[in-house]
mmCIF file with all atom_site columns, C-alpha atoms in Angstrom:
data_model
loop_
_atom_site.group_PDB
_atom_site.id
_atom_site.type_symbol
_atom_site.label_atom_id
_atom_site.label_alt_id
_atom_site.label_comp_id
_atom_site.label_asym_id
_atom_site.label_entity_id
_atom_site.label_seq_id
_atom_site.pdbx_PDB_ins_code
_atom_site.Cartn_x
_atom_site.Cartn_y
_atom_site.Cartn_z
_atom_site.occupancy
_atom_site.B_iso_or_equiv
_atom_site.pdbx_formal_charge
_atom_site.auth_seq_id
_atom_site.auth_comp_id
_atom_site.auth_asym_id
_atom_site.auth_atom_id
_atom_site.pdbx_PDB_model_num
ATOM 1   C CA . GLU A 1 1   ? 0.000   0.000   0.000   1.00 60.00 ? 29  GLU A CA 1
ATOM 2   C CA . THR A 1 2   ? 1.404   3.366   -1.057  1.00 65.00 ? 30  THR A CA 1
ATOM 3   C CA . GLY A 1 3   ? -1.087  5.668   0.665   1.00 87.00 ? 31  GLY A CA 1
ATOM 4   C CA . VAL A 1 4   ? -2.162  7.128   -2.696  1.00 94.00 ? 32  VAL A CA 1
ATOM 5   C CA . THR A 1 5   ? -5.856  6.630   -3.316  1.00 95.00 ? 33  THR A CA 1
ATOM 6   C CA . GLN A 1 6   ? -7.774  7.162   -6.523  1.00 96.00 ? 34  GLN A CA 1
ATOM 7   C CA . SER A 1 7   ? -11.493 7.314   -7.196  1.00 96.00 ? 35  SER A CA 1
ATOM 8   C CA . PRO A 1 8   ? -13.468 5.940   -8.810  1.00 96.00 ? 36  PRO A CA 1
ATOM 9   C CA . THR A 1 9   ? -11.799 2.615   -9.595  1.00 95.00 ? 37  THR A CA 1
ATOM 10  C CA . HIS A 1 10  ? -13.845 2.083   -12.751 1.00 96.00 ? 38  HIS A CA 1
ATOM 11  C CA . LEU A 1 11  ? -15.866 4.437   -14.924 1.00 96.00 ? 39  LEU A CA 1
ATOM 12  C CA . ILE A 1 12  ? -17.862 4.086   -18.128 1.00 97.00 ? 40  ILE A CA 1
ATOM 13  C CA . LYS A 1 13  ? -18.635 7.154   -20.226 1.00 97.00 ? 41  LYS A CA 1
ATOM 14  C CA . THR A 1 14  ? -19.851 7.845   -23.737 1.00 97.00 ? 42  THR A CA 1
ATOM 15  C CA . ARG A 1 15  ? -18.053 9.815   -26.399 1.00 97.00 ? 43  ARG A CA 1
ATOM 16  C CA . GLY A 1 16  ? -18.371 13.578  -25.960 1.00 97.00 ? 44  GLY A CA 1
ATOM 17  C CA . GLN A 1 17  ? -18.984 13.455  -22.230 1.00 98.00 ? 45  GLN A CA 1
ATOM 18  C CA . GLN A 1 18  ? -16.763 14.968  -19.544 1.00 98.00 ? 46  GLN A CA 1
ATOM 19  C CA . VAL A 1 19  ? -15.102 13.090  -16.676 1.00 98.00 ? 47  VAL A CA 1
ATOM 20  C CA . THR A 1 20  ? -13.361 13.994  -13.410 1.00 98.00 ? 48  THR A CA 1
ATOM 21  C CA . LEU A 1 21  ? -10.919 11.631  -11.728 1.00 98.00 ? 49  LEU A CA 1
ATOM 22  C CA . ARG A 1 22  ? -9.654  12.186  -8.188  1.00 98.00 ? 50  ARG A CA 1
ATOM 23  C CA . CYS A 1 23  ? -6.445  11.437  -6.341  1.00 97.00 ? 51  CYS A CA 1
ATOM 24  C CA . SER A 1 24  ? -5.410  11.780  -2.710  1.00 95.00 ? 52  SER A CA 1
ATOM 25  C CA . SER A 1 25  ? -1.662  11.943  -2.352  1.00 91.00 ? 53  SER A CA 1
ATOM 26  C CA . GLN A 1 26  ? 0.433   10.264  0.273   1.00 87.00 ? 54  GLN A CA 1
ATOM 27  C CA . SER A 1 27  ? 0.799   12.175  3.517   1.00 85.00 ? 55  SER A CA 1
ATOM 28  C CA . GLY A 1 28  ? 3.652   14.682  3.334   1.00 84.00 ? 56  GLY A CA 1
ATOM 29  C CA . HIS A 1 29  ? 3.787   14.747  -0.464  1.00 87.00 ? 57  HIS A CA 1
ATOM 30  C CA . ASN A 1 30  ? 3.284   18.037  -2.284  1.00 87.00 ? 58  ASN A CA 1
ATOM 31  C CA . THR A 1 31  ? 3.535   16.889  -5.903  1.00 89.00 ? 59  THR A CA 1
ATOM 32  C CA . VAL A 1 32  ? 1.079   14.909  -7.988  1.00 91.00 ? 60  VAL A CA 1
ATOM 33  C CA . SER A 1 33  ? 1.665   13.508  -11.471 1.00 92.00 ? 61  SER A CA 1
ATOM 34  C CA . TRP A 1 34  ? -0.916  11.974  -13.752 1.00 95.00 ? 62  TRP A CA 1
ATOM 35  C CA . TYR A 1 35  ? -0.218  9.245   -16.302 1.00 95.00 ? 63  TYR A CA 1
ATOM 36  C CA . GLN A 1 36  ? -2.353  7.557   -18.968 1.00 97.00 ? 64  GLN A CA 1
ATOM 37  C CA . GLN A 1 37  ? -1.720  3.888   -19.619 1.00 95.00 ? 65  GLN A CA 1
ATOM 38  C CA . ALA A 1 38  ? -3.316  2.278   -22.658 1.00 94.00 ? 66  ALA A CA 1
ATOM 39  C CA . LEU A 1 39  ? -3.672  -1.485  -22.720 1.00 90.00 ? 67  LEU A CA 1
ATOM 40  C CA . GLY A 1 40  ? -0.332  -3.214  -23.281 1.00 88.00 ? 68  GLY A CA 1
ATOM 41  C CA . GLN A 1 41  ? 1.681   0.005   -23.134 1.00 92.00 ? 69  GLN A CA 1
ATOM 42  C CA . GLY A 1 42  ? 3.738   1.865   -20.582 1.00 93.00 ? 70  GLY A CA 1
ATOM 43  C CA . PRO A 1 43  ? 2.290   4.905   -18.816 1.00 94.00 ? 71  PRO A CA 1
ATOM 44  C CA . GLN A 1 44  ? 2.427   8.236   -20.678 1.00 94.00 ? 72  GLN A CA 1
ATOM 45  C CA . PHE A 1 45  ? 2.951   11.452  -18.720 1.00 91.00 ? 73  PHE A CA 1
ATOM 46  C CA . ILE A 1 46  ? -0.013  13.840  -18.799 1.00 94.00 ? 74  ILE A CA 1
ATOM 47  C CA . PHE A 1 47  ? 1.013   16.602  -16.369 1.00 91.00 ? 75  PHE A CA 1
ATOM 48  C CA . GLN A 1 48  ? 2.364   17.333  -12.941 1.00 89.00 ? 76  GLN A CA 1
ATOM 49  C CA . TYR A 1 49  ? 1.160   19.693  -10.206 1.00 91.00 ? 77  TYR A CA 1
ATOM 50  C CA . TYR A 1 50  ? 3.443   21.159  -7.570  1.00 87.00 ? 78  TYR A CA 1
ATOM 51  C CA . ARG A 1 51  ? 2.036   23.375  -4.842  1.00 85.00 ? 79  ARG A CA 1
ATOM 52  C CA . GLU A 1 52  ? -1.208  23.910  -6.787  1.00 89.00 ? 80  GLU A CA 1
ATOM 53  C CA . GLU A 1 53  ? 0.543   24.980  -10.021 1.00 90.00 ? 81  GLU A CA 1
ATOM 54  C CA . GLU A 1 54  ? 1.011   22.967  -13.215 1.00 89.00 ? 82  GLU A CA 1
ATOM 55  C CA . ASN A 1 55  ? 4.713   22.142  -13.328 1.00 84.00 ? 83  ASN A CA 1
ATOM 56  C CA . GLY A 1 56  ? 5.162   20.214  -16.544 1.00 84.00 ? 84  GLY A CA 1
ATOM 57  C CA . ARG A 1 57  ? 2.965   18.768  -19.254 1.00 88.00 ? 85  ARG A CA 1
ATOM 58  C CA . GLY A 1 58  ? 3.236   15.912  -21.698 1.00 88.00 ? 86  GLY A CA 1
ATOM 59  C CA . ASN A 1 59  ? 1.896   15.702  -25.227 1.00 89.00 ? 87  ASN A CA 1
ATOM 60  C CA . PHE A 1 60  ? -1.810  15.832  -24.380 1.00 95.00 ? 88  PHE A CA 1
ATOM 61  C CA . PRO A 1 61  ? -4.398  18.283  -25.755 1.00 96.00 ? 89  PRO A CA 1
ATOM 62  C CA . PRO A 1 62  ? -5.908  21.097  -23.656 1.00 96.00 ? 90  PRO A CA 1
ATOM 63  C CA . ARG A 1 63  ? -9.092  19.117  -23.055 1.00 97.00 ? 91  ARG A CA 1
ATOM 64  C CA . PHE A 1 64  ? -6.991  17.296  -20.448 1.00 98.00 ? 92  PHE A CA 1
ATOM 65  C CA . SER A 1 65  ? -6.813  19.650  -17.478 1.00 96.00 ? 93  SER A CA 1
ATOM 66  C CA . GLY A 1 66  ? -6.172  19.374  -13.791 1.00 96.00 ? 94  GLY A CA 1
ATOM 67  C CA . LEU A 1 67  ? -6.258  20.952  -10.388 1.00 96.00 ? 95  LEU A CA 1
ATOM 68  C CA . GLN A 1 68  ? -4.336  20.564  -7.179  1.00 95.00 ? 96  GLN A CA 1
ATOM 69  C CA . PHE A 1 69  ? -5.908  21.632  -3.915  1.00 93.00 ? 97  PHE A CA 1
ATOM 70  C CA . PRO A 1 70  ? -4.300  23.128  -0.781  1.00 91.00 ? 98  PRO A CA 1
ATOM 71  C CA . ASN A 1 71  ? -4.252  19.681  0.823   1.00 88.00 ? 99  ASN A CA 1
ATOM 72  C CA . TYR A 1 72  ? -2.322  18.491  -2.290  1.00 89.00 ? 100 TYR A CA 1
ATOM 73  C CA . SER A 1 73  ? -5.080  16.212  -3.515  1.00 93.00 ? 101 SER A CA 1
ATOM 74  C CA . SER A 1 74  ? -5.703  16.493  -7.226  1.00 96.00 ? 102 SER A CA 1
ATOM 75  C CA . GLU A 1 75  ? -8.247  16.138  -10.005 1.00 97.00 ? 103 GLU A CA 1
ATOM 76  C CA . LEU A 1 76  ? -7.855  15.195  -13.641 1.00 98.00 ? 104 LEU A CA 1
ATOM 77  C CA . ASN A 1 77  ? -10.592 16.499  -15.934 1.00 98.00 ? 105 ASN A CA 1
ATOM 78  C CA . VAL A 1 78  ? -11.103 15.318  -19.483 1.00 98.00 ? 106 VAL A CA 1
ATOM 79  C CA . ASN A 1 79  ? -13.588 17.106  -21.737 1.00 97.00 ? 107 ASN A CA 1
ATOM 80  C CA . ALA A 1 80  ? -15.137 15.921  -24.996 1.00 97.00 ? 108 ALA A CA 1
ATOM 81  C CA . LEU A 1 81  ? -14.185 12.296  -24.405 1.00 98.00 ? 109 LEU A CA 1
ATOM 82  C CA . GLU A 1 82  ? -12.946 10.280  -27.368 1.00 97.00 ? 110 GLU A CA 1
ATOM 83  C CA . LEU A 1 83  ? -12.813 6.519   -27.787 1.00 97.00 ? 111 LEU A CA 1
ATOM 84  C CA . ASP A 1 84  ? -9.008  6.622   -27.586 1.00 96.00 ? 112 ASP A CA 1
ATOM 85  C CA . ASP A 1 85  ? -9.236  8.092   -24.093 1.00 98.00 ? 113 ASP A CA 1
ATOM 86  C CA . SER A 1 86  ? -10.117 4.616   -22.826 1.00 97.00 ? 114 SER A CA 1
ATOM 87  C CA . ALA A 1 87  ? -7.214  3.706   -20.559 1.00 97.00 ? 115 ALA A CA 1
ATOM 88  C CA . LEU A 1 88  ? -5.999  3.243   -17.012 1.00 96.00 ? 116 LEU A CA 1
ATOM 89  C CA . TYR A 1 89  ? -5.319  6.651   -15.444 1.00 97.00 ? 117 TYR A CA 1
ATOM 90  C CA . LEU A 1 90  ? -2.632  6.591   -12.791 1.00 96.00 ? 118 LEU A CA 1
ATOM 91  C CA . CYS A 1 91  ? -1.861  9.180   -10.183 1.00 95.00 ? 119 CYS A CA 1
ATOM 92  C CA . ALA A 1 92  ? 1.531   9.317   -8.491  1.00 92.00 ? 120 ALA A CA 1
ATOM 93  C CA . SER A 1 93  ? 2.612   11.454  -5.589  1.00 90.00 ? 121 SER A CA 1
ATOM 94  C CA . SER A 1 94  ? 6.056   12.557  -4.511  1.00 85.00 ? 122 SER A CA 1
ATOM 95  C CA . PHE A 1 95  ? 7.830   15.195  -2.456  1.00 83.00 ? 123 PHE A CA 1
ATOM 96  C CA . GLY A 1 96  ? 9.511   17.989  -4.370  1.00 74.00 ? 124 GLY A CA 1
ATOM 97  C CA . ALA A 1 97  ? 9.150   18.583  -8.090  1.00 64.00 ? 125 ALA A CA 1
ATOM 98  C CA . GLY A 1 98  ? 11.803  17.958  -10.674 1.00 58.00 ? 126 GLY A CA 1
ATOM 99  C CA . GLU A 1 99  ? 14.494  18.060  -8.066  1.00 62.00 ? 127 GLU A CA 1
ATOM 100 C CA . ILE A 1 100 ? 17.033  15.304  -8.101  1.00 55.00 ? 128 ILE A CA 1
ATOM 101 C CA . GLY A 1 101 ? 15.968  12.851  -5.467  1.00 53.00 ? 129 GLY A CA 1
ATOM 102 C CA . SER A 1 102 ? 12.320  13.797  -5.724  1.00 58.00 ? 130 SER A CA 1
ATOM 103 C CA . GLU A 1 103 ? 11.688  11.218  -8.389  1.00 65.00 ? 131 GLU A CA 1
ATOM 104 C CA . LYS A 1 104 ? 10.611  8.468   -6.014  1.00 75.00 ? 132 LYS A CA 1
ATOM 105 C CA . LEU A 1 105 ? 7.020   8.112   -7.086  1.00 82.00 ? 133 LEU A CA 1
ATOM 106 C CA . PHE A 1 106 ? 4.266   6.362   -5.224  1.00 88.00 ? 134 PHE A CA 1
ATOM 107 C CA . PHE A 1 107 ? 1.449   5.247   -7.492  1.00 91.00 ? 135 PHE A CA 1
ATOM 108 C CA . GLY A 1 108 ? -2.218  4.724   -6.795  1.00 94.00 ? 136 GLY A CA 1
ATOM 109 C CA . SER A 1 109 ? -4.100  1.732   -8.185  1.00 93.00 ? 137 SER A CA 1
ATOM 110 C CA . GLY A 1 110 ? -5.607  3.784   -10.983 1.00 95.00 ? 138 GLY A CA 1
ATOM 111 C CA . THR A 1 111 ? -8.990  4.539   -12.507 1.00 96.00 ? 139 THR A CA 1
ATOM 112 C CA . GLN A 1 112 ? -10.011 2.361   -15.443 1.00 96.00 ? 140 GLN A CA 1
ATOM 113 C CA . LEU A 1 113 ? -11.931 4.595   -17.874 1.00 97.00 ? 141 LEU A CA 1
ATOM 114 C CA . SER A 1 114 ? -13.939 3.081   -20.701 1.00 97.00 ? 142 SER A CA 1
ATOM 115 C CA . VAL A 1 115 ? -15.346 5.390   -23.382 1.00 97.00 ? 143 VAL A CA 1
ATOM 116 C CA . LEU A 1 116 ? -18.127 3.878   -25.506 1.00 96.00 ? 144 LEU A CA 1
ATOM 117 C CA . LYS B 2 1   ? 13.161  12.566  -27.791 1.00 82.00 ? 4   LYS B CA 1
ATOM 118 C CA . GLN B 2 2   ? 13.736  9.748   -25.334 1.00 88.00 ? 5   GLN B CA 1
ATOM 119 C CA . GLU B 2 3   ? 12.441  6.325   -26.340 1.00 91.00 ? 6   GLU B CA 1
ATOM 120 C CA . VAL B 2 4   ? 12.483  3.283   -24.090 1.00 95.00 ? 7   VAL B CA 1
ATOM 121 C CA . THR B 2 5   ? 12.099  -0.268  -25.337 1.00 97.00 ? 8   THR B CA 1
ATOM 122 C CA . GLN B 2 6   ? 11.927  -3.569  -23.486 1.00 97.00 ? 9   GLN B CA 1
ATOM 123 C CA . ILE B 2 7   ? 12.715  -7.044  -24.687 1.00 93.00 ? 10  ILE B CA 1
ATOM 124 C CA . PRO B 2 8   ? 11.143  -9.542  -24.568 1.00 93.00 ? 11  PRO B CA 1
ATOM 125 C CA . ALA B 2 9   ? 7.524   -8.358  -24.586 1.00 95.00 ? 12  ALA B CA 1
ATOM 126 C CA . ALA B 2 10  ? 6.471   -11.512 -22.781 1.00 96.00 ? 13  ALA B CA 1
ATOM 127 C CA . LEU B 2 11  ? 8.296   -14.339 -21.035 1.00 95.00 ? 14  LEU B CA 1
ATOM 128 C CA . SER B 2 12  ? 7.159   -17.617 -19.539 1.00 97.00 ? 15  SER B CA 1
ATOM 129 C CA . VAL B 2 13  ? 9.501   -19.645 -17.333 1.00 96.00 ? 16  VAL B CA 1
ATOM 130 C CA . PRO B 2 14  ? 9.216   -22.574 -14.909 1.00 97.00 ? 17  PRO B CA 1
ATOM 131 C CA . GLU B 2 15  ? 9.511   -21.855 -11.214 1.00 97.00 ? 18  GLU B CA 1
ATOM 132 C CA . GLY B 2 16  ? 13.080  -21.714 -9.916  1.00 97.00 ? 19  GLY B CA 1
ATOM 133 C CA . GLU B 2 17  ? 14.695  -20.360 -13.059 1.00 97.00 ? 20  GLU B CA 1
ATOM 134 C CA . ASN B 2 18  ? 16.947  -17.331 -13.090 1.00 97.00 ? 21  ASN B CA 1
ATOM 135 C CA . LEU B 2 19  ? 15.940  -14.773 -15.702 1.00 96.00 ? 22  LEU B CA 1
ATOM 136 C CA . VAL B 2 20  ? 16.969  -11.464 -17.246 1.00 96.00 ? 23  VAL B CA 1
ATOM 137 C CA . LEU B 2 21  ? 14.740  -8.668  -18.491 1.00 97.00 ? 24  LEU B CA 1
ATOM 138 C CA . ASN B 2 22  ? 16.186  -6.035  -20.801 1.00 97.00 ? 25  ASN B CA 1
ATOM 139 C CA . CYS B 2 23  ? 15.571  -2.301  -21.138 1.00 98.00 ? 26  CYS B CA 1
ATOM 140 C CA . SER B 2 24  ? 17.082  0.067   -23.722 1.00 97.00 ? 27  SER B CA 1
ATOM 141 C CA . PHE B 2 25  ? 16.885  3.853   -23.984 1.00 95.00 ? 28  PHE B CA 1
ATOM 142 C CA . THR B 2 26  ? 17.982  6.171   -26.761 1.00 93.00 ? 29  THR B CA 1
ATOM 143 C CA . ASP B 2 27  ? 19.140  9.272   -24.834 1.00 90.00 ? 30  ASP B CA 1
ATOM 144 C CA . SER B 2 28  ? 21.912  8.552   -22.339 1.00 88.00 ? 31  SER B CA 1
ATOM 145 C CA . ALA B 2 29  ? 21.457  11.918  -20.554 1.00 86.00 ? 32  ALA B CA 1
ATOM 146 C CA . ILE B 2 30  ? 19.467  10.454  -17.698 1.00 87.00 ? 33  ILE B CA 1
ATOM 147 C CA . TYR B 2 31  ? 19.525  11.106  -13.954 1.00 85.00 ? 34  TYR B CA 1
ATOM 148 C CA . ASN B 2 32  ? 18.295  7.671   -13.015 1.00 88.00 ? 35  ASN B CA 1
ATOM 149 C CA . LEU B 2 33  ? 16.505  4.554   -14.122 1.00 92.00 ? 36  LEU B CA 1
ATOM 150 C CA . GLN B 2 34  ? 13.822  2.785   -12.203 1.00 92.00 ? 37  GLN B CA 1
ATOM 151 C CA . TRP B 2 35  ? 12.292  -0.676  -12.456 1.00 95.00 ? 38  TRP B CA 1
ATOM 152 C CA . PHE B 2 36  ? 8.627   -1.064  -11.551 1.00 95.00 ? 39  PHE B CA 1
ATOM 153 C CA . ARG B 2 37  ? 6.304   -3.996  -11.112 1.00 96.00 ? 40  ARG B CA 1
ATOM 154 C CA . GLN B 2 38  ? 2.653   -3.840  -12.163 1.00 95.00 ? 41  GLN B CA 1
ATOM 155 C CA . ASP B 2 39  ? 0.037   -6.447  -11.359 1.00 93.00 ? 42  ASP B CA 1
ATOM 156 C CA . PRO B 2 40  ? -2.973  -6.666  -13.723 1.00 86.00 ? 43  PRO B CA 1
ATOM 157 C CA . GLY B 2 41  ? -5.223  -3.607  -13.508 1.00 79.00 ? 44  GLY B CA 1
ATOM 158 C CA . LYS B 2 42  ? -3.150  -2.136  -10.686 1.00 83.00 ? 45  LYS B CA 1
ATOM 159 C CA . GLY B 2 43  ? -0.739  0.700   -10.110 1.00 88.00 ? 46  GLY B CA 1
ATOM 160 C CA . LEU B 2 44  ? 3.034   0.510   -10.202 1.00 92.00 ? 47  LEU B CA 1
ATOM 161 C CA . THR B 2 45  ? 5.327   -0.524  -7.382  1.00 92.00 ? 48  THR B CA 1
ATOM 162 C CA . SER B 2 46  ? 8.912   0.691   -7.444  1.00 89.00 ? 49  SER B CA 1
ATOM 163 C CA . LEU B 2 47  ? 11.423  -2.167  -7.227  1.00 94.00 ? 50  LEU B CA 1
ATOM 164 C CA . LEU B 2 48  ? 14.844  -0.619  -7.747  1.00 93.00 ? 51  LEU B CA 1
ATOM 165 C CA . LEU B 2 49  ? 16.185  2.859   -8.468  1.00 90.00 ? 52  LEU B CA 1
ATOM 166 C CA . ILE B 2 50  ? 19.640  3.247   -10.020 1.00 91.00 ? 53  ILE B CA 1
ATOM 167 C CA . GLN B 2 51  ? 21.198  6.703   -10.075 1.00 88.00 ? 54  GLN B CA 1
ATOM 168 C CA . SER B 2 52  ? 23.168  7.616   -13.198 1.00 88.00 ? 55  SER B CA 1
ATOM 169 C CA . SER B 2 53  ? 26.447  7.413   -11.251 1.00 89.00 ? 56  SER B CA 1
ATOM 170 C CA . GLN B 2 54  ? 25.733  3.858   -10.124 1.00 91.00 ? 57  GLN B CA 1
ATOM 171 C CA . ARG B 2 55  ? 26.256  0.589   -11.958 1.00 94.00 ? 58  ARG B CA 1
ATOM 172 C CA . GLU B 2 56  ? 23.818  -1.630  -10.109 1.00 95.00 ? 59  GLU B CA 1
ATOM 173 C CA . GLN B 2 57  ? 21.364  -2.002  -7.266  1.00 95.00 ? 60  GLN B CA 1
ATOM 174 C CA . THR B 2 58  ? 20.239  -5.117  -5.420  1.00 96.00 ? 61  THR B CA 1
ATOM 175 C CA . SER B 2 59  ? 17.168  -5.937  -3.376  1.00 95.00 ? 62  SER B CA 1
ATOM 176 C CA . GLY B 2 60  ? 16.636  -9.518  -2.278  1.00 97.00 ? 63  GLY B CA 1
ATOM 177 C CA . ARG B 2 61  ? 16.427  -11.727 -5.351  1.00 97.00 ? 64  ARG B CA 1
ATOM 178 C CA . LEU B 2 62  ? 16.461  -8.725  -7.689  1.00 97.00 ? 65  LEU B CA 1
ATOM 179 C CA . ASN B 2 63  ? 19.535  -7.126  -9.211  1.00 98.00 ? 66  ASN B CA 1
ATOM 180 C CA . ALA B 2 64  ? 19.402  -4.254  -11.675 1.00 97.00 ? 67  ALA B CA 1
ATOM 181 C CA . SER B 2 65  ? 22.359  -3.004  -13.681 1.00 97.00 ? 68  SER B CA 1
ATOM 182 C CA . LEU B 2 66  ? 22.818  0.183   -15.660 1.00 96.00 ? 69  LEU B CA 1
ATOM 183 C CA . ASP B 2 67  ? 25.171  0.916   -18.550 1.00 95.00 ? 70  ASP B CA 1
ATOM 184 C CA . LYS B 2 68  ? 24.371  4.543   -19.324 1.00 92.00 ? 71  LYS B CA 1
ATOM 185 C CA . SER B 2 69  ? 26.834  4.891   -22.188 1.00 91.00 ? 72  SER B CA 1
ATOM 186 C CA . SER B 2 70  ? 25.249  2.053   -24.138 1.00 94.00 ? 73  SER B CA 1
ATOM 187 C CA . GLY B 2 71  ? 21.715  2.966   -23.087 1.00 95.00 ? 74  GLY B CA 1
ATOM 188 C CA . ARG B 2 72  ? 20.943  -0.372  -21.456 1.00 97.00 ? 75  ARG B CA 1
ATOM 189 C CA . SER B 2 73  ? 19.691  -1.783  -18.198 1.00 97.00 ? 76  SER B CA 1
ATOM 190 C CA . THR B 2 74  ? 18.948  -5.333  -17.112 1.00 97.00 ? 77  THR B CA 1
ATOM 191 C CA . LEU B 2 75  ? 16.809  -6.681  -14.310 1.00 97.00 ? 78  LEU B CA 1
ATOM 192 C CA . TYR B 2 76  ? 17.978  -10.062 -13.026 1.00 97.00 ? 79  TYR B CA 1
ATOM 193 C CA . ILE B 2 77  ? 15.532  -12.176 -11.024 1.00 97.00 ? 80  ILE B CA 1
ATOM 194 C CA . ALA B 2 78  ? 17.016  -15.130 -9.184  1.00 98.00 ? 81  ALA B CA 1
ATOM 195 C CA . ALA B 2 79  ? 15.120  -18.301 -8.324  1.00 97.00 ? 82  ALA B CA 1
ATOM 196 C CA . SER B 2 80  ? 11.847  -17.099 -9.808  1.00 97.00 ? 83  SER B CA 1
ATOM 197 C CA . GLN B 2 81  ? 8.569   -17.835 -8.014  1.00 97.00 ? 84  GLN B CA 1
ATOM 198 C CA . PRO B 2 82  ? 4.930   -17.852 -9.211  1.00 97.00 ? 85  PRO B CA 1
ATOM 199 C CA . GLY B 2 83  ? 4.398   -14.692 -7.129  1.00 96.00 ? 86  GLY B CA 1
ATOM 200 C CA . ASP B 2 84  ? 6.853   -12.894 -9.414  1.00 97.00 ? 87  ASP B CA 1
ATOM 201 C CA . SER B 2 85  ? 4.317   -13.109 -12.253 1.00 97.00 ? 88  SER B CA 1
ATOM 202 C CA . ALA B 2 86  ? 3.551   -9.528  -13.269 1.00 97.00 ? 89  ALA B CA 1
ATOM 203 C CA . THR B 2 87  ? 4.519   -6.908  -15.830 1.00 97.00 ? 90  THR B CA 1
ATOM 204 C CA . TYR B 2 88  ? 7.893   -5.295  -15.281 1.00 98.00 ? 91  TYR B CA 1
ATOM 205 C CA . LEU B 2 89  ? 8.463   -1.775  -16.582 1.00 97.00 ? 92  LEU B CA 1
ATOM 206 C CA . CYS B 2 90  ? 11.592  0.312   -16.723 1.00 96.00 ? 93  CYS B CA 1
ATOM 207 C CA . ALA B 2 91  ? 11.483  4.097   -16.736 1.00 93.00 ? 94  ALA B CA 1
ATOM 208 C CA . VAL B 2 92  ? 14.096  6.811   -17.079 1.00 92.00 ? 95  VAL B CA 1
ATOM 209 C CA . TRP B 2 93  ? 14.189  10.290  -15.595 1.00 85.00 ? 96  TRP B CA 1
ATOM 210 C CA . GLY B 2 94  ? 16.203  13.027  -17.278 1.00 76.00 ? 97  GLY B CA 1
ATOM 211 C CA . ASP B 2 95  ? 16.506  16.737  -17.674 1.00 66.00 ? 98  ASP B CA 1
ATOM 212 C CA . ASN B 2 96  ? 15.747  16.814  -21.374 1.00 62.00 ? 99  ASN B CA 1
ATOM 213 C CA . TYR B 2 97  ? 12.107  15.811  -21.240 1.00 57.00 ? 100 TYR B CA 1
ATOM 214 C CA . GLY B 2 98  ? 10.445  17.565  -18.353 1.00 59.00 ? 101 GLY B CA 1
ATOM 215 C CA . GLN B 2 99  ? 9.553   16.632  -14.850 1.00 59.00 ? 102 GLN B CA 1
ATOM 216 C CA . ASN B 2 100 ? 8.511   13.103  -15.615 1.00 76.00 ? 103 ASN B CA 1
ATOM 217 C CA . PHE B 2 101 ? 9.473   9.532   -16.279 1.00 85.00 ? 104 PHE B CA 1
ATOM 218 C CA . VAL B 2 102 ? 9.567   8.007   -19.761 1.00 91.00 ? 105 VAL B CA 1
ATOM 219 C CA . PHE B 2 103 ? 8.382   4.419   -19.523 1.00 94.00 ? 106 PHE B CA 1
ATOM 220 C CA . GLY B 2 104 ? 9.020   1.367   -21.620 1.00 96.00 ? 107 GLY B CA 1
ATOM 221 C CA . PRO B 2 105 ? 6.095   -0.843  -22.683 1.00 96.00 ? 108 PRO B CA 1
ATOM 222 C CA . GLY B 2 106 ? 6.950   -3.550  -20.156 1.00 96.00 ? 109 GLY B CA 1
ATOM 223 C CA . THR B 2 107 ? 7.748   -7.253  -20.127 1.00 97.00 ? 110 THR B CA 1
ATOM 224 C CA . ARG B 2 108 ? 4.917   -9.547  -19.073 1.00 97.00 ? 111 ARG B CA 1
ATOM 225 C CA . LEU B 2 109 ? 6.381   -12.348 -16.957 1.00 97.00 ? 112 LEU B CA 1
ATOM 226 C CA . SER B 2 110 ? 4.665   -15.616 -16.141 1.00 97.00 ? 113 SER B CA 1
ATOM 227 C CA . VAL B 2 111 ? 6.341   -18.000 -13.700 1.00 97.00 ? 114 VAL B CA 1
ATOM 228 C CA . LEU B 2 112 ? 4.776   -21.442 -13.896 1.00 96.00 ? 115 LEU B CA 1
ATOM 229 C CA . PRO B 2 113 ? 4.569   -23.651 -10.797 1.00 94.00 ? 116 PRO B CA 1
#
């Protein structure tokens, strides 16, 4: 158990809808990263939040957005869902952001999103 | 752009065998390399972290090596057990591609009793 919790565990949406995924980081961690993992592939970096500010972004369109709250929990929002958005969405927390030695990530169990 | 590959994509071995999983990366300017384990439908668990200045790390039956100049890492699992069955992913962290890991696609390991 890493202490990182994600909700919901599974979600089914239809194309064009919007979805919000939630993540509670491990106690003492101030950084949250979100990854998308398609079936049979490694996770792809979406973005990272450090002290409530976006601190890095991968190659994902603007309809993928996020928030980090004062308690360092986080949300991932996806608008205008597409079929290709079907994936496991992983949240990882850490302490520090981009600093050497801050790269020890603790992952949650993920949210499995299916878009029909 | 950093690219990470892993060979083989899948591996099936009888219990008790020693085995090696391979990871290759194209950009040697990395700070560290990490090996993760992922059980089906679950998150990732960090197994070993090798800093760029190190050559290897060991934890129990696991040994990971890093050859930064050739862009390669191996994960050695000794005396494999059915409980080792999972997908193993390597990931690299570097300064050239933002505040994030670049992952390989993983090797799916099955250890047969």
